[in-house]
XYZ file of C-alpha atoms in Angstrom:
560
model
C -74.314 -194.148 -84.998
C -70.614 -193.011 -85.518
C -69.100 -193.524 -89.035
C -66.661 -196.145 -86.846
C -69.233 -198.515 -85.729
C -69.571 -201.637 -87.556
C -73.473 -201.110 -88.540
C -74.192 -204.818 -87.778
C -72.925 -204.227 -84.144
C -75.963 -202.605 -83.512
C -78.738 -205.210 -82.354
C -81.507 -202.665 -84.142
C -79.374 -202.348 -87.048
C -80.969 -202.769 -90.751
C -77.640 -203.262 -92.368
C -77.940 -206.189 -95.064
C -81.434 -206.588 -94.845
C -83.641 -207.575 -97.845
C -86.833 -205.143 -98.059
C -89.689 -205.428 -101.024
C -90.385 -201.384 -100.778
C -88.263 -198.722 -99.821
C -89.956 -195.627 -99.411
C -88.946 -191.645 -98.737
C -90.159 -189.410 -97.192
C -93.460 -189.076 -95.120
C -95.825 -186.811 -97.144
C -99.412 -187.362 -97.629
C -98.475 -189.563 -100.896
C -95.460 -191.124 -99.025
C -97.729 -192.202 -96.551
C -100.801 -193.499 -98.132
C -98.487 -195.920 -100.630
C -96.845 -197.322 -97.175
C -100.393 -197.744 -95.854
C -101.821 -199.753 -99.119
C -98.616 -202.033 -99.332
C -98.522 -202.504 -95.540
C -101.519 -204.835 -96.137
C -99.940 -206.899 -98.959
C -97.777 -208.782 -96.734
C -94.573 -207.321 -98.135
C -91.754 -206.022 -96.013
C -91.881 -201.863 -96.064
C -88.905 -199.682 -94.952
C -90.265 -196.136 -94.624
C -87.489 -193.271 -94.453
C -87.644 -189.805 -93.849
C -84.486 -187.536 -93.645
C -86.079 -185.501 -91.520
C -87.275 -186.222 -87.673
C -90.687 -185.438 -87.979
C -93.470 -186.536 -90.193
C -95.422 -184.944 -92.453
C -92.483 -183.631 -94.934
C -93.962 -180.636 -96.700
C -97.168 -181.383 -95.312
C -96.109 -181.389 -92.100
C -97.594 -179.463 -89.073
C -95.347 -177.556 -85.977
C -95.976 -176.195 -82.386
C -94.443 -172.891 -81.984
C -91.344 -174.034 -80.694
C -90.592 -176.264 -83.761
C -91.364 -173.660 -86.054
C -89.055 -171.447 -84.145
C -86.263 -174.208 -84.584
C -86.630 -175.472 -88.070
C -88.357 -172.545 -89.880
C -85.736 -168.792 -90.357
C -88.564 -166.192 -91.017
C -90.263 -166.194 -87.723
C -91.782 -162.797 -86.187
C -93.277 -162.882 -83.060
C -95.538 -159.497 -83.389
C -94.553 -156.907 -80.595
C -95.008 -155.748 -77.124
C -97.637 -158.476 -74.382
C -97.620 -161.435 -77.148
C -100.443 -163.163 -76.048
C -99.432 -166.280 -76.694
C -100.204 -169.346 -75.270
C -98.141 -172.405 -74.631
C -95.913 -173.790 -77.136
C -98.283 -176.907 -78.141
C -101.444 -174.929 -77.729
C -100.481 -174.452 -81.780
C -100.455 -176.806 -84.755
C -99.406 -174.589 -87.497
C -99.666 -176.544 -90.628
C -97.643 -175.961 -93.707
C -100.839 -177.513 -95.965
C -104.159 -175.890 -94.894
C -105.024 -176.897 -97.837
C -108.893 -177.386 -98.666
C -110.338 -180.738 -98.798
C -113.939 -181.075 -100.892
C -116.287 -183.625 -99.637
C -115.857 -185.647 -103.061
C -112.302 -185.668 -103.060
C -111.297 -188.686 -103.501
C -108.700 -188.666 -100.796
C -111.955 -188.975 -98.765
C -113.166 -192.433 -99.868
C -109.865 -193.903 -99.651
C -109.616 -192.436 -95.770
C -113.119 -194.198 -94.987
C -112.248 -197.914 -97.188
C -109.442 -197.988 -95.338
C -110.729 -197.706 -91.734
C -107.894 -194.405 -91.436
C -111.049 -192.141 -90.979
C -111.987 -193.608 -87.426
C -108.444 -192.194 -86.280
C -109.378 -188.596 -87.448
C -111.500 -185.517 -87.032
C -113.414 -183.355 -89.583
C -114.385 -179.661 -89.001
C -116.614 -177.929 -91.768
C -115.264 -175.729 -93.775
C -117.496 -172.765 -93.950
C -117.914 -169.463 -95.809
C -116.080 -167.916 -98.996
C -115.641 -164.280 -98.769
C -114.964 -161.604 -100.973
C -113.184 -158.424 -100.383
C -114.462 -155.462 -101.831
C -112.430 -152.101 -101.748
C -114.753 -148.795 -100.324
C -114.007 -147.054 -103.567
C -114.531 -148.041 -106.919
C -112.698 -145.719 -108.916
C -110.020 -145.646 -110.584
C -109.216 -141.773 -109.462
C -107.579 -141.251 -106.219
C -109.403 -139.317 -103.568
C -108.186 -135.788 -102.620
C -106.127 -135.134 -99.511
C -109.667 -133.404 -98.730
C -111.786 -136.440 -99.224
C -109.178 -138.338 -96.813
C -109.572 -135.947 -93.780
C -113.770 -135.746 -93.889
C -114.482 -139.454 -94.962
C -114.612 -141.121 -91.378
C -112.039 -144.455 -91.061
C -115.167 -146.785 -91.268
C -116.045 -145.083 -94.453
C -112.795 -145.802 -96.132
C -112.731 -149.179 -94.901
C -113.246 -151.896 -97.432
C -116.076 -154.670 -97.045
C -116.510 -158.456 -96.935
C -119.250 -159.999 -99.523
C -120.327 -163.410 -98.794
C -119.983 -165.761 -102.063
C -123.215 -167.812 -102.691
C -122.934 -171.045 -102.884
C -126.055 -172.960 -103.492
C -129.700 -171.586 -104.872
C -130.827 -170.590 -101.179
C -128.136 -168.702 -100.928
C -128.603 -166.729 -104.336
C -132.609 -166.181 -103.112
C -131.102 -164.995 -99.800
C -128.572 -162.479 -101.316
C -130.547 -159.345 -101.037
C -127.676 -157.468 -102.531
C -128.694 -159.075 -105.747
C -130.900 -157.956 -108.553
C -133.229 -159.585 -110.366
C -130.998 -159.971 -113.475
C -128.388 -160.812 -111.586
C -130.230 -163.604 -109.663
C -131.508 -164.980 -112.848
C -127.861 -164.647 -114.206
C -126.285 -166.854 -111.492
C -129.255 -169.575 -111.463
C -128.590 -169.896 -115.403
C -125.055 -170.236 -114.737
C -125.537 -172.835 -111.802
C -127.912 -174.890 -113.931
C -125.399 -175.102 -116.536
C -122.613 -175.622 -114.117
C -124.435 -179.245 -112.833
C -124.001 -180.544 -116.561
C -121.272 -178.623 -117.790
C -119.742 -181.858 -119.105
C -122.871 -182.895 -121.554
C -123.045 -179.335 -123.123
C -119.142 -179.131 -124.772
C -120.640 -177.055 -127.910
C -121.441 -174.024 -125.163
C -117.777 -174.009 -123.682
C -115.223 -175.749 -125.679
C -114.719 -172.696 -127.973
C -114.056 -170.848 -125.052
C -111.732 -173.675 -123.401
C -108.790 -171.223 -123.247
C -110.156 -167.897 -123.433
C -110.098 -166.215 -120.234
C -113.524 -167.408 -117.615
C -114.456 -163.662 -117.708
C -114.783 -163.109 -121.084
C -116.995 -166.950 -121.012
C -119.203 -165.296 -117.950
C -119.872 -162.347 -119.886
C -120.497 -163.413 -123.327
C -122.413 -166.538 -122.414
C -124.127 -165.635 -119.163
C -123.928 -161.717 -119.501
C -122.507 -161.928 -116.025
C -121.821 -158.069 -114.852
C -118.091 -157.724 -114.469
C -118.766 -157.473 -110.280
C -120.260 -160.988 -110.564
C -116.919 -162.382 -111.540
C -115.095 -161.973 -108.253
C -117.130 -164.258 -106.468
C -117.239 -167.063 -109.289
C -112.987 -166.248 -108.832
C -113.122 -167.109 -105.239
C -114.646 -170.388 -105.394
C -112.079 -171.271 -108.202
C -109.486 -170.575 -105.961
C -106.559 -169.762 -108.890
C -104.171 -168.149 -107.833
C -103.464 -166.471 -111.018
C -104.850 -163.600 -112.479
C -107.963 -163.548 -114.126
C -106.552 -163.090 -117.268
C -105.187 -166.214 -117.037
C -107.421 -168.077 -115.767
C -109.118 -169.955 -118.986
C -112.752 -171.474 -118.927
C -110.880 -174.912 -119.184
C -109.486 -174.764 -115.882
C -112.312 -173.212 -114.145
C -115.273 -174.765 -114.795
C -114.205 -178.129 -113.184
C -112.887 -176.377 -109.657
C -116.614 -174.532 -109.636
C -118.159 -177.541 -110.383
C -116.761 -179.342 -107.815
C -117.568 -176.717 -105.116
C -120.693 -176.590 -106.004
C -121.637 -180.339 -106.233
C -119.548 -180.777 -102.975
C -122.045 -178.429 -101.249
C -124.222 -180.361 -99.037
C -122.538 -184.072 -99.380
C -122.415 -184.177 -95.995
C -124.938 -181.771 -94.566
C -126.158 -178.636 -95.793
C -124.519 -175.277 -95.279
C -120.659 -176.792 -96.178
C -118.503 -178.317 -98.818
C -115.663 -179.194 -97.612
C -113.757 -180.168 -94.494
C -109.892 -179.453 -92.315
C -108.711 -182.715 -90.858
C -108.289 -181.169 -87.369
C -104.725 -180.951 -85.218
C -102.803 -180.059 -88.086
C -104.681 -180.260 -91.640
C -103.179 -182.822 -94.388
C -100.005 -183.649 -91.438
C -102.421 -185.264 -89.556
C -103.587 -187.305 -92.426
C -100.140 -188.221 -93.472
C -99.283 -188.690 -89.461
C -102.420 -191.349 -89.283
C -101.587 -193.081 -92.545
C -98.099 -193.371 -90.634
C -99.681 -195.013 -87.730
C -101.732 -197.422 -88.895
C -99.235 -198.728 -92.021
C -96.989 -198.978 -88.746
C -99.615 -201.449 -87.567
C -99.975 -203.504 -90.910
C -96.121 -204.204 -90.218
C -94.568 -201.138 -91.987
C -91.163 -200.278 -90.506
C -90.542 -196.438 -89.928
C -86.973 -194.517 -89.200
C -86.895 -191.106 -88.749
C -83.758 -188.648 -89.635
C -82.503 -191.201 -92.244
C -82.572 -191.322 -96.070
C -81.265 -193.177 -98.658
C -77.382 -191.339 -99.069
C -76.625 -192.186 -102.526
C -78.561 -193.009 -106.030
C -79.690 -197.102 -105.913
C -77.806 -199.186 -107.507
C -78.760 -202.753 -109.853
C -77.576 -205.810 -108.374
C -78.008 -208.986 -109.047
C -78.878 -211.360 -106.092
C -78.005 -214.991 -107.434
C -80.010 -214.885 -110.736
C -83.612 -214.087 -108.461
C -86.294 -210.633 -108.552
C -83.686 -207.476 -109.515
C -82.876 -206.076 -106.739
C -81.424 -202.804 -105.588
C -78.272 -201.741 -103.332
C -79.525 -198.832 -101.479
C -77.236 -197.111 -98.922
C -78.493 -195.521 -96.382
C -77.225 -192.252 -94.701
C -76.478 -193.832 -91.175
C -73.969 -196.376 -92.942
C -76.370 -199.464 -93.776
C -76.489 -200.923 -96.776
C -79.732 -202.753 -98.143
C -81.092 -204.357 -100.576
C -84.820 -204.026 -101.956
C -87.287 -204.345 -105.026
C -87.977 -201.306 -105.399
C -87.763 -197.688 -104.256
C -91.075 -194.664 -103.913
C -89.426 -191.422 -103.449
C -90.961 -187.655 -105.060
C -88.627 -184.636 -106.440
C -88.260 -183.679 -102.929
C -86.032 -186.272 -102.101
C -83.814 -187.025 -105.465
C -82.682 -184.111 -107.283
C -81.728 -185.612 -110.215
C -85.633 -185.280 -111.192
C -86.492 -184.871 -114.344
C -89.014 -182.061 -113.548
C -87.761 -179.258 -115.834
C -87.357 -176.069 -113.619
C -88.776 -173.907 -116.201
C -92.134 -175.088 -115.225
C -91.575 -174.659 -111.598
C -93.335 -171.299 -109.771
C -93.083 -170.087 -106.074
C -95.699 -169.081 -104.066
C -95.231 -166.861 -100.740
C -97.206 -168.200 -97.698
C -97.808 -166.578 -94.126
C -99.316 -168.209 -90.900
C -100.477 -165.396 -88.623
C -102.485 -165.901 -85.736
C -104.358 -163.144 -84.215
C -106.087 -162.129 -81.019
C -109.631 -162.784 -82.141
C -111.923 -165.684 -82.700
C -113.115 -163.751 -85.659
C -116.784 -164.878 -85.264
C -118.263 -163.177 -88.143
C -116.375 -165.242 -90.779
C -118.170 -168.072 -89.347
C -121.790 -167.788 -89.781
C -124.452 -170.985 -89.602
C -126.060 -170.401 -92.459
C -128.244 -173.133 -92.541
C -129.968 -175.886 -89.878
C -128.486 -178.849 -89.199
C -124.857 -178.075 -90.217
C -121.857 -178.484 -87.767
C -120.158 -175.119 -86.401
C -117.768 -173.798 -89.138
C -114.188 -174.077 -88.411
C -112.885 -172.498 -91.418
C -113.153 -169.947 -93.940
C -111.545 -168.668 -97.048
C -111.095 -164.586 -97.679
C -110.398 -163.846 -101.162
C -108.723 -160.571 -101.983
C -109.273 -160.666 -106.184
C -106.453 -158.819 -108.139
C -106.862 -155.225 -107.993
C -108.160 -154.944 -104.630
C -104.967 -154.043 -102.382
C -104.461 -151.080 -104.672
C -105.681 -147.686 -101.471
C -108.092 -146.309 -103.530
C -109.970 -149.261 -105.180
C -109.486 -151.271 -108.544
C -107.860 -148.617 -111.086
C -108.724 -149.757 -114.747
C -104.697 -149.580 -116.046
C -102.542 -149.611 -112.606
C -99.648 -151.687 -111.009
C -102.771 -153.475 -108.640
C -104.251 -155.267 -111.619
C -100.844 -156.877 -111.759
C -101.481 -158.260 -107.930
C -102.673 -161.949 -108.308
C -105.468 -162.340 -105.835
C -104.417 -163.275 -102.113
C -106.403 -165.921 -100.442
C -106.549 -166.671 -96.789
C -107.868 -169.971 -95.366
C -108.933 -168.676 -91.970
C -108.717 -171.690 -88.789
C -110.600 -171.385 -86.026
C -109.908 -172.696 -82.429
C -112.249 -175.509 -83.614
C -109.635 -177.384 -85.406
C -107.032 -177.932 -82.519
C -104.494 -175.152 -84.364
C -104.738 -172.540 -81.589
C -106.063 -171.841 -78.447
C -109.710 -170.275 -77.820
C -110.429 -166.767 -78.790
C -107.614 -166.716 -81.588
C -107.518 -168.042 -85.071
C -104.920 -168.856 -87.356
C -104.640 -167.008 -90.930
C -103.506 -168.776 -93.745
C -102.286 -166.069 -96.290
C -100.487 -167.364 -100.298
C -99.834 -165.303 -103.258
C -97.999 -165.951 -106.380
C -94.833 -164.881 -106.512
C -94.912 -162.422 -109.287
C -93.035 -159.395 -110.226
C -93.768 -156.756 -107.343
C -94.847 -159.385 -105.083
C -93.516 -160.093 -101.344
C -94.284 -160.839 -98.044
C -95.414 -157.245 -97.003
C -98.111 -158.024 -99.979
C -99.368 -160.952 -97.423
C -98.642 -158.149 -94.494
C -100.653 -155.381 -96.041
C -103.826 -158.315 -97.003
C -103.734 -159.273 -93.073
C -103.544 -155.724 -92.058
C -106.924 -154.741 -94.603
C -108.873 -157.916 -93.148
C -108.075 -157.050 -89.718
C -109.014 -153.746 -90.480
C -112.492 -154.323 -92.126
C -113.466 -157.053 -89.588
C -112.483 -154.831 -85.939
C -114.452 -156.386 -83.642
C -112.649 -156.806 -81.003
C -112.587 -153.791 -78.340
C -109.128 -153.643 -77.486
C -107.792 -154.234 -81.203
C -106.881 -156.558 -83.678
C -103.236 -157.322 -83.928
C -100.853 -160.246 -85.084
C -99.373 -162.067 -82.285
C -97.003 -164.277 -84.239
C -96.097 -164.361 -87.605
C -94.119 -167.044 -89.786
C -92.907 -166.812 -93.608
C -92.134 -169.315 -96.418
C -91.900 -169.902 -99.619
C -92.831 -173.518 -101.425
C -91.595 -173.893 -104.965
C -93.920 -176.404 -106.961
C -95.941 -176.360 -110.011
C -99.557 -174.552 -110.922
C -102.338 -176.518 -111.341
C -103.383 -176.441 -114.955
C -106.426 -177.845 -117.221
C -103.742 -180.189 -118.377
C -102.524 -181.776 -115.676
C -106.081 -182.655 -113.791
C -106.929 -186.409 -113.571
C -110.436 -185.909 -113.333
C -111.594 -182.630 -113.126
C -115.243 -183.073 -110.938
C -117.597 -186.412 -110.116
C -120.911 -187.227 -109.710
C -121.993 -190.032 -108.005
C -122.474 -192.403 -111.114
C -119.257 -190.897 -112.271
C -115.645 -193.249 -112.242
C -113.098 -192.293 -110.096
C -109.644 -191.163 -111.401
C -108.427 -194.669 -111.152
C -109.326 -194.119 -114.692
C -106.655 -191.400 -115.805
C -103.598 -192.707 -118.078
C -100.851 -193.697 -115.365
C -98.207 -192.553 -117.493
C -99.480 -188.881 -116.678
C -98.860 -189.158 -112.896
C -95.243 -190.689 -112.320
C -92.272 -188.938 -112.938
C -90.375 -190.963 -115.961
C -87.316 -192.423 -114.405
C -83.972 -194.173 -116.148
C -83.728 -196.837 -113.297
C -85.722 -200.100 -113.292
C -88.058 -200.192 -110.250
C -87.924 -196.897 -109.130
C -90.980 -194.976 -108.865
C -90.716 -191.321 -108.346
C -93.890 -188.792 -107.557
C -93.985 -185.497 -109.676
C -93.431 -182.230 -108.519
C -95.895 -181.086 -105.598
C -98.600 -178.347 -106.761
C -99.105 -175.646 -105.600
C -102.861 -175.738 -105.908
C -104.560 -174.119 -102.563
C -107.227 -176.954 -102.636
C -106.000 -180.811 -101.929
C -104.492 -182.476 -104.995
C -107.181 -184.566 -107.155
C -104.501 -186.620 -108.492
C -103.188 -187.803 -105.174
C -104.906 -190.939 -105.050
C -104.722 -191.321 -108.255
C -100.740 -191.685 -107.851
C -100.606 -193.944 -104.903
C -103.060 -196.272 -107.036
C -100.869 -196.523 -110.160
C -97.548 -197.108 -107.745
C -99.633 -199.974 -105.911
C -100.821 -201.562 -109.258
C -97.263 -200.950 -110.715
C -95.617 -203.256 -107.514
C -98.707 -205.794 -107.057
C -98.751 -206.461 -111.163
C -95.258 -206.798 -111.628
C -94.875 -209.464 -108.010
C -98.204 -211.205 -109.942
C -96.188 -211.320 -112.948
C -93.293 -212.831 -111.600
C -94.805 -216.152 -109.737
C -96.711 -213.986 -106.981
C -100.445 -214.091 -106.692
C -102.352 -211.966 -109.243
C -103.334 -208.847 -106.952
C -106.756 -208.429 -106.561
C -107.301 -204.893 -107.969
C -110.369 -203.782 -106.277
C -108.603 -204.591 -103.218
C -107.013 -201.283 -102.981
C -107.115 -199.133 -100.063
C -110.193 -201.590 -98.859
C -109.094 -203.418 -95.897
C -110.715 -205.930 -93.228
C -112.230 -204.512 -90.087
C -109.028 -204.539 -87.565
C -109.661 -203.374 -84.142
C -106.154 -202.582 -83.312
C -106.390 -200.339 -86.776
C -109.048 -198.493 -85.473
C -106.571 -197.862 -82.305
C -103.450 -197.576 -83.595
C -100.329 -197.493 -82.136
C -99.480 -195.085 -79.088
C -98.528 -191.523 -80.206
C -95.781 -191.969 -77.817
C -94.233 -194.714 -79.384
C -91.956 -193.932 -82.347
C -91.195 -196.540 -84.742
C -86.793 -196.316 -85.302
């Protein structure tokens, strides 16, 4: 629309209309608040400034990328590549435990019949072929063969079986582990064995308490997927992310833990939540946002209302307005607190088959695994005791098989982060690609990157602090339960409700529903309050059978 069109001389034009919720942008929170409200009867305007949805969650064919994203690489030489939209590269690969409680809310609400689960498999470790801190002699190079020098994978155990089926472990070590697990099942009940040690580093807890051997600690690392160095990773924020693993284990079959929403991770959640709030009566307009701060106005002595104006030239009105720190930079988020973490999408010429074992009966295939490269281990001749590589937080990659609709068959799609820390860069992700390629080699002609993209999201790390409940059991409460006043953003304007900063966490945000249930009850209390019908609070997120919501709208059709 030109900037010399009347906006009411469009018959599809918004301009003066009255709206109950205005909401930006179309990330995974975005999306689930439009979902709950679109079932209150209330009139939802859903804006994203961008024309796709997803946000910072979103997913991209290879064209896409190639148009919206700078650091693109395309490997050399034959690529290899498939068609464009053979590929769903998603930005958020992030890892989704079977008791998350993103989960439940996806089955009350019916959104789980409009998506796909693949299991997420095995953990691995990598372990350097030295384990010395002295380098080896240019003699030592020439005679040790290339296999020889290579480094190794170790599988982490998750569950008793596996610990009974490790044969690389002793009998102290076995018994070790077992104690450990025991304790991990009830961590919560025994405070006066880890509170002491709440923010001491989880090594220093493994060894003093469990007289774990310092090679035990890796794995124990992995499954706590921090991305920050050991040293800094305290007891307090551990024990909660291995207890969850652990109790996730087996939820839904044996063998597995978690699970990758397939064609595009946490974009196709967001993309679903889209589709059916469109069908509860949500209104959705891509490439628009609102252009200027709301405004308080007051509409003939009724509900406050705000003046929002949109970029395309409309002016609205409407109760009240759900945006995050992406979309208003006047947050409050102090920047102080803010960290970067580098992320590469590679996909290679391999189905990489041995990172996807069955490991027990029953299971589905695996469609995903996580490599863990702990700190120290990039260093060429092993983990040196004082040396720049102990500086190196760890690197994880979430590996994607063909399984989850992200590439074609016979490639997979690597998933590479690492804090961005002094001495840190992309060729640190480069090298970690290169040394997994290099200890897996099985295919004949050659492992090698056929495409490669680089970014960089800027968020903030998980913490013990910020966690609105750290890991359930079944008779457990949800984190419905966690002070509200911990998840919003604090805002000076009346009716605004603003989501924090995104984290940066590698496994799905805990707190996410969590948010989207405070902004509902926020909206539905105040409406109650002022002459509306109390809302029903155990109504949330648990909505009437609907055949056309098991449906949905046609993919085709875009909502303007």
């Amino acid at each position: 629309m030109s900037s010399t069109t009347e906006p009411d001389a469009d018959p599809n034009s918004i301009h003066n209309t009255t709206w109950d919720v205005v909401i930006r942008g179309t990330g995974v929170q975005q999306s689930l608040v439009a979902l709950a409200l679109s079932r209150t009867k209330k009139k939802i305007l859903h804006v994203d400034r961008n024309d796709y949805y997803g946000g910072p969650d979103a997913a991209f064919s290879l064209q896409e990328a190639a148009s919206l994203m700078k650091n693109v690489n395309e490997g050399s030489g034959e690529s290899g590549l498939s068609f464009s939209r053979a590929y769903s590269l998603t930005l958020s690969p992030q890892i989704l435990y079977t008791r998350s409680d993103l989960l439940g809310v996806l089955v009350s609400s019916g959104v789980y019949r409009q998506l796909e689960f693949q299991a997420m498999g095995s953990w691995w470790v990598y372990e350097t072929a030295r384990n010395t801190s002295e380098a080896p002699s240019e003699e030592e190079k020439v005679a040790a063969p290339t296999d020889q020098r290579r480094g190794s994978l170790s599988r982490v155990p998750s569950s008793r079986e596996d610990v009974f089926a490790d044969s690389s472990l002793d009998l102290k070590a076995r018994r070790s582990l077992m104690s450990l697990m025991k304790f991990m099942a009830t961590y919560e009940d025994q405070p006066e064995r880890w509170e002491s040690h709440a923010a001491t580093p989880f090594s220093d807890f493994l060894s003093s308490q469990f007289g774990l051997a310092p090679d035990l600690h890796a794995p124990l690392h992995a499954i706590c997927m921090s991305s920050q160095l050991p040293r800094n990773t305290t007891t307090a924020f551990a024990l909660p992310r291995i207890a969850r693993h652990l109790r996730s284990t087996g939820v839904f079959g044996p063998g597995f833990g978690a699970v990758i929403p397939k064609w595009g991770g946490a974009a196709e959640i967001a993309q679903v939540a889209c589709r059916a709030g469109a069908v509860g009566g949500a209104v959705y307009m891509l490439g628009n946002d609102v252009d200027r701060p709301a405004e308080n106005i007051d509409d003939e002595g009724s509900a406050r209302m705000l003046g929002v104006h949109l970029r395309n030239g409309e002016s609205i009105k409407t109760r009240w307005v759900v945006e995050s720190t992406a979309e208003e930079p006047r947050s409050r988020s102090p920047t102080s607190s803010k960290a970067q973490m580098l992320h590469s999408i590679s996909v290679v010429n391999s189905a990489l088959t041995s990172l996807f074992p069955v490991v027990a009966e029953g299971p589905p295939k695996p469609a995903g695994a996580v490599v863990v490269f702990p700190s120290g281990s990039l260093h060429p001749q092993g983990p040196p005791d004082n040396g720049k590589a102990d500086d190196i937080p760890p690197v994880h990659i979430i590996v994607h098989s063909s399984e989850t609709g992200e590439c074609p068959a016979g490639q997979c799609v690597l998933y590479a982060s690492v804090l961005a820390t002094q001495g840190v860069d992309y060729e640190t992700l480069d090298l970690t690609i290169e040394r997994l390629l290099e200890t897996i080699d099985e295919n004949p002609e050659g492992l090698r990157v056929l495409y490669r993209l680089r970014y960089t999201r800027t968020g903030l790390l998980p913490s013990e602090e910020h966690r609105a409940h750290p890991a359930t059991t079944d008779s457990e409460e949800s984190s419905s339960t966690t002070n509200p006043g911990t998840l919003l953003e604090t805002t000076d304007e009346d009716h605004i409700l603003r989501f924090p900063t995104p984290s940066l966490d590698l496994v799905s945000d805990e707190n996410i529903v969590a948010r989207v249930k405070t902004v509902w009850e926020q909206i539905m209390r105040e409406d109650g309050d002022a002459g509306g019908s109390p809302p029903d609070l155990e109504s949330f997120m648990n909505f009437r059978e609907r055949e056309e919501d098991a449906a949905g709208p046609n993919d085709d059709d875009d909502d303007e």
